PDB file of C-alpha atoms in Angstrom:
ATOM      1  CA  MET A   1      14.827  -2.830  -2.502  1.00 40.00           C
ATOM      2  CA  GLN A   2      15.814  -5.466  -4.963  1.00 44.00           C
ATOM      3  CA  GLY A   3      13.562  -8.504  -5.051  1.00 41.00           C
ATOM      4  CA  SER A   4      11.144  -6.980  -2.547  1.00 41.00           C
ATOM      5  CA  PRO A   5       8.144  -9.215  -1.866  1.00 59.00           C
ATOM      6  CA  HIS A   6       5.952  -6.173  -1.220  1.00 69.00           C
ATOM      7  CA  LYS A   7       2.867  -5.774  -3.352  1.00 78.00           C
ATOM      8  CA  LYS A   8       2.172  -2.618  -5.300  1.00 91.00           C
ATOM      9  CA  LYS A   9      -0.296  -0.463  -3.358  1.00 93.00           C
ATOM     10  CA  ALA A  10      -3.540   0.906  -4.732  1.00 95.00           C
ATOM     11  CA  LEU A  11      -6.258   3.007  -3.157  1.00 94.00           C
ATOM     12  CA  VAL A  12      -9.862   2.704  -4.310  1.00 97.00           C
ATOM     13  CA  LEU A  13     -11.736   5.939  -3.634  1.00 91.00           C
ATOM     14  CA  ASP A  14     -15.441   6.203  -2.980  1.00 94.00           C
ATOM     15  CA  THR A  15     -17.507   9.377  -3.183  1.00 87.00           C
ATOM     16  CA  ALA A  16     -16.581  10.598   0.319  1.00 86.00           C
ATOM     17  CA  ALA A  17     -12.901  10.635  -0.656  1.00 84.00           C
ATOM     18  CA  PHE A  18     -13.591  12.947  -3.594  1.00 73.00           C
ATOM     19  CA  LEU A  19     -15.809  15.233  -1.535  1.00 70.00           C
ATOM     20  CA  ALA A  20     -12.865  15.564   0.876  1.00 72.00           C
ATOM     21  CA  ALA A  21     -10.462  16.212  -2.061  1.00 66.00           C
ATOM     22  CA  LEU A  22      -8.170  13.393  -0.922  1.00 70.00           C
ATOM     23  CA  GLN A  23      -7.131  12.621  -4.491  1.00 72.00           C
ATOM     24  CA  LEU A  24      -5.190  15.896  -4.540  1.00 60.00           C
ATOM     25  CA  LEU A  25      -3.387  15.157  -1.275  1.00 62.00           C
ATOM     26  CA  MET A  26      -1.960  11.700  -1.977  1.00 70.00           C
ATOM     27  CA  TYR A  27       1.181  10.986  -3.930  1.00 71.00           C
ATOM     28  CA  GLY A  28       3.298   7.936  -4.581  1.00 78.00           C
ATOM     29  CA  ILE A  29       0.372   5.528  -4.718  1.00 87.00           C
ATOM     30  CA  GLU A  30      -2.036   4.546  -7.469  1.00 91.00           C
ATOM     31  CA  LEU A  31      -5.576   5.903  -7.078  1.00 92.00           C
ATOM     32  CA  TYR A  32      -8.565   4.182  -8.689  1.00 95.00           C
ATOM     33  CA  THR A  33     -12.296   4.777  -8.759  1.00 93.00           C
ATOM     34  CA  PRO A  34     -15.196   3.374 -10.759  1.00 96.00           C
ATOM     35  CA  ARG A  35     -17.168   5.666 -13.090  1.00 94.00           C
ATOM     36  CA  SER A  36     -20.239   5.324 -10.860  1.00 94.00           C
ATOM     37  CA  VAL A  37     -18.393   7.182  -8.079  1.00 90.00           C
ATOM     38  CA  VAL A  38     -17.531  10.012 -10.461  1.00 86.00           C
ATOM     39  CA  GLU A  39     -21.215  10.273 -11.394  1.00 89.00           C
ATOM     40  CA  GLU A  40     -22.093  10.810  -7.712  1.00 86.00           C
ATOM     41  CA  VAL A  41     -19.734  13.792  -7.395  1.00 85.00           C
ATOM     42  CA  LYS A  42     -22.039  16.673  -8.230  1.00 85.00           C
ATOM     43  CA  ASP A  43     -21.114  19.836  -6.332  1.00 85.00           C
ATOM     44  CA  PHE A  44     -19.157  22.369  -8.379  1.00 88.00           C
ATOM     45  CA  GLU A  45     -15.967  22.419  -6.301  1.00 84.00           C
ATOM     46  CA  SER A  46     -15.705  18.631  -6.060  1.00 82.00           C
ATOM     47  CA  VAL A  47     -16.319  18.279  -9.804  1.00 84.00           C
ATOM     48  CA  GLN A  48     -13.592  20.837 -10.520  1.00 83.00           C
ATOM     49  CA  ARG A  49     -11.140  19.063  -8.200  1.00 83.00           C
ATOM     50  CA  PHE A  50     -11.951  15.716  -9.796  1.00 81.00           C
ATOM     51  CA  GLN A  51     -11.471  17.104 -13.308  1.00 85.00           C
ATOM     52  CA  LEU A  52      -8.110  18.548 -12.270  1.00 79.00           C
ATOM     53  CA  SER A  53      -6.982  15.260 -10.747  1.00 81.00           C
ATOM     54  CA  GLU A  54      -8.075  13.371 -13.851  1.00 83.00           C
ATOM     55  CA  SER A  55      -6.342  15.831 -16.194  1.00 77.00           C
ATOM     56  CA  ILE A  56      -3.030  15.406 -14.360  1.00 73.00           C
ATOM     57  CA  GLU A  57      -3.556  11.626 -14.304  1.00 83.00           C
ATOM     58  CA  ARG A  58      -3.751  11.380 -10.504  1.00 84.00           C
ATOM     59  CA  VAL A  59      -6.822   9.142 -10.629  1.00 88.00           C
ATOM     60  CA  LYS A  60      -7.543   6.195 -12.885  1.00 92.00           C
ATOM     61  CA  VAL A  61     -11.236   5.787 -13.612  1.00 93.00           C
ATOM     62  CA  GLU A  62     -11.770   2.081 -14.181  1.00 95.00           C
ATOM     63  CA  ASP A  63     -15.012   0.172 -14.190  1.00 96.00           C
ATOM     64  CA  PRO A  64     -14.730  -3.302 -12.697  1.00 98.00           C
ATOM     65  CA  LYS A  65     -15.204  -6.293 -14.955  1.00 98.00           C
ATOM     66  CA  HIS A  66     -18.633  -7.902 -14.862  1.00 98.00           C
ATOM     67  CA  SER A  67     -17.240 -11.043 -13.216  1.00 98.00           C
ATOM     68  CA  PHE A  68     -16.018  -8.977 -10.247  1.00 98.00           C
ATOM     69  CA  VAL A  69     -19.332  -7.118  -9.977  1.00 98.00           C
ATOM     70  CA  SER A  70     -21.034 -10.529  -9.840  1.00 98.00           C
ATOM     71  CA  LYS A  71     -18.585 -11.624  -7.150  1.00 97.00           C
ATOM     72  CA  ALA A  72     -19.265  -8.437  -5.138  1.00 97.00           C
ATOM     73  CA  VAL A  73     -23.023  -9.053  -5.376  1.00 97.00           C
ATOM     74  CA  GLU A  74     -22.570 -12.652  -4.238  1.00 97.00           C
ATOM     75  CA  VAL A  75     -20.376 -11.611  -1.284  1.00 96.00           C
ATOM     76  CA  ALA A  76     -22.925  -8.971  -0.228  1.00 96.00           C
ATOM     77  CA  ARG A  77     -25.768 -11.477  -0.567  1.00 96.00           C
ATOM     78  CA  ARG A  78     -23.859 -14.072   1.462  1.00 95.00           C
ATOM     79  CA  HIS A  79     -23.342 -11.505   4.244  1.00 93.00           C
ATOM     80  CA  GLY A  80     -27.013 -10.488   4.140  1.00 94.00           C
ATOM     81  CA  VAL A  81     -26.299  -6.864   3.223  1.00 94.00           C
ATOM     82  CA  LEU A  82     -27.023  -6.718  -0.499  1.00 95.00           C
ATOM     83  CA  GLU A  83     -30.067  -4.487  -0.016  1.00 94.00           C
ATOM     84  CA  ARG A  84     -27.971  -2.070   2.085  1.00 95.00           C
ATOM     85  CA  LEU A  85     -25.359  -1.455  -0.626  1.00 95.00           C
ATOM     86  CA  SER A  86     -25.890   0.827  -3.601  1.00 95.00           C
ATOM     87  CA  ASN A  87     -24.728  -0.082  -7.094  1.00 96.00           C
ATOM     88  CA  THR A  88     -21.864   2.358  -6.553  1.00 95.00           C
ATOM     89  CA  ASP A  89     -20.854   0.580  -3.329  1.00 96.00           C
ATOM     90  CA  LEU A  90     -20.879  -2.704  -5.229  1.00 97.00           C
ATOM     91  CA  ASP A  91     -18.697  -1.170  -7.966  1.00 97.00           C
ATOM     92  CA  VAL A  92     -16.204   0.032  -5.342  1.00 98.00           C
ATOM     93  CA  LEU A  93     -16.102  -3.442  -3.777  1.00 98.00           C
ATOM     94  CA  ALA A  94     -15.806  -5.096  -7.192  1.00 98.00           C
ATOM     95  CA  LEU A  95     -12.928  -2.824  -8.213  1.00 98.00           C
ATOM     96  CA  ALA A  96     -11.140  -3.589  -4.935  1.00 98.00           C
ATOM     97  CA  LEU A  97     -11.576  -7.323  -5.564  1.00 98.00           C
ATOM     98  CA  GLN A  98     -10.352  -6.949  -9.147  1.00 98.00           C
ATOM     99  CA  LEU A  99      -7.236  -4.988  -8.192  1.00 98.00           C
ATOM    100  CA  SER A 100      -6.488  -7.434  -5.387  1.00 97.00           C
ATOM    101  CA  SER A 101      -6.693 -10.306  -7.880  1.00 96.00           C
ATOM    102  CA  GLN A 102      -4.159  -8.433 -10.021  1.00 96.00           C
ATOM    103  CA  GLY A 103      -1.661  -8.481  -7.158  1.00 95.00           C
ATOM    104  CA  TYR A 104      -2.295  -5.067  -5.612  1.00 96.00           C
ATOM    105  CA  ASP A 105      -2.352  -4.399  -1.885  1.00 95.00           C
ATOM    106  CA  VAL A 106      -5.714  -2.604  -1.893  1.00 96.00           C
ATOM    107  CA  VAL A 107      -7.080  -0.079   0.580  1.00 95.00           C
ATOM    108  CA  VAL A 108     -10.568   1.362   0.070  1.00 97.00           C
ATOM    109  CA  LEU A 109     -11.238   4.913   1.251  1.00 94.00           C
ATOM    110  CA  THR A 110     -14.856   4.854   2.424  1.00 94.00           C
ATOM    111  CA  ASP A 111     -17.110   5.994   5.239  1.00 91.00           C
ATOM    112  CA  ASP A 112     -19.697   3.304   4.468  1.00 92.00           C
ATOM    113  CA  TYR A 113     -19.830   1.017   7.515  1.00 92.00           C
ATOM    114  CA  VAL A 114     -21.489  -1.865   5.667  1.00 94.00           C
ATOM    115  CA  LEU A 115     -18.795  -1.787   3.009  1.00 95.00           C
ATOM    116  CA  GLN A 116     -16.097  -1.569   5.697  1.00 94.00           C
ATOM    117  CA  ARG A 117     -17.446  -4.713   7.401  1.00 93.00           C
ATOM    118  CA  ILE A 118     -17.391  -6.654   4.136  1.00 95.00           C
ATOM    119  CA  LEU A 119     -13.841  -5.502   3.438  1.00 95.00           C
ATOM    120  CA  ILE A 120     -12.791  -6.747   6.888  1.00 93.00           C
ATOM    121  CA  GLU A 121     -14.414 -10.126   6.204  1.00 92.00           C
ATOM    122  CA  LEU A 122     -12.567 -10.370   2.877  1.00 94.00           C
ATOM    123  CA  GLY A 123      -9.224  -9.355   4.380  1.00 93.00           C
ATOM    124  CA  LEU A 124      -9.074  -6.158   2.325  1.00 95.00           C
ATOM    125  CA  GLY A 125      -7.980  -2.873   3.842  1.00 93.00           C
ATOM    126  CA  PHE A 126      -9.975   0.295   4.289  1.00 94.00           C
ATOM    127  CA  ARG A 127      -9.496   3.751   5.719  1.00 91.00           C
ATOM    128  CA  PRO A 128     -12.371   5.958   6.803  1.00 91.00           C
ATOM    129  CA  VAL A 129     -12.505   9.437   5.301  1.00 87.00           C
ATOM    130  CA  LYS A 130     -14.381  11.550   7.847  1.00 76.00           C
ATOM    131  CA  THR A 131     -15.713   8.985  10.309  1.00 68.00           C
ATOM    132  CA  ARG A 132     -14.051   6.731  12.870  1.00 58.00           C
ATOM    133  CA  GLY A 133     -14.807   3.670  10.816  1.00 54.00           C
ATOM    134  CA  VAL A 134     -15.453   0.113  11.913  1.00 50.00           C
ATOM    135  CA  GLU A 135     -12.942  -0.958  14.537  1.00 60.00           C
ATOM    136  CA  LYS A 136     -13.563  -4.705  14.642  1.00 53.00           C
ATOM    137  CA  LYS A 137     -15.868  -7.410  13.408  1.00 47.00           C
ATOM    138  CA  ARG A 138     -19.285  -7.494  14.995  1.00 42.00           C
ATOM    139  CA  SER A 139     -19.876 -10.871  16.577  1.00 38.00           C
ATOM    140  CA  GLU A 140     -23.561 -10.971  15.634  1.00 38.00           C
ATOM    141  CA  GLU A 141     -22.883 -10.787  11.891  1.00 38.00           C
TER     142      GLU A 141
END
């Protein structure tokens, strides 16, 4: 489509996505993950699948810039959930924010409900990996 206003799509994968080997099942879309997610993938089969996907350039390992990590921390603090997010969760959020700022239509693959709620608040997409995921905003938050 010439002159299409559609943004380039990017998926940000968290640890659950790698444990489910989703990086080997998706084509035609850019896949990103921060190094901290890779460090959480420890079982032999998942490590082997990750190494394969990295060797064939299916996944781009990219650490978010410090300014986006700071923004992710501030967003989590503002929503009162900072203590419920790991550093890896914050890296995933920061990378999603960074890619979005670069013009990508970002979807985060995560089963983390706290992270899903923040993504909803920020207007960023997510897809659950093995869970149902958050269906709507909770009114009490």
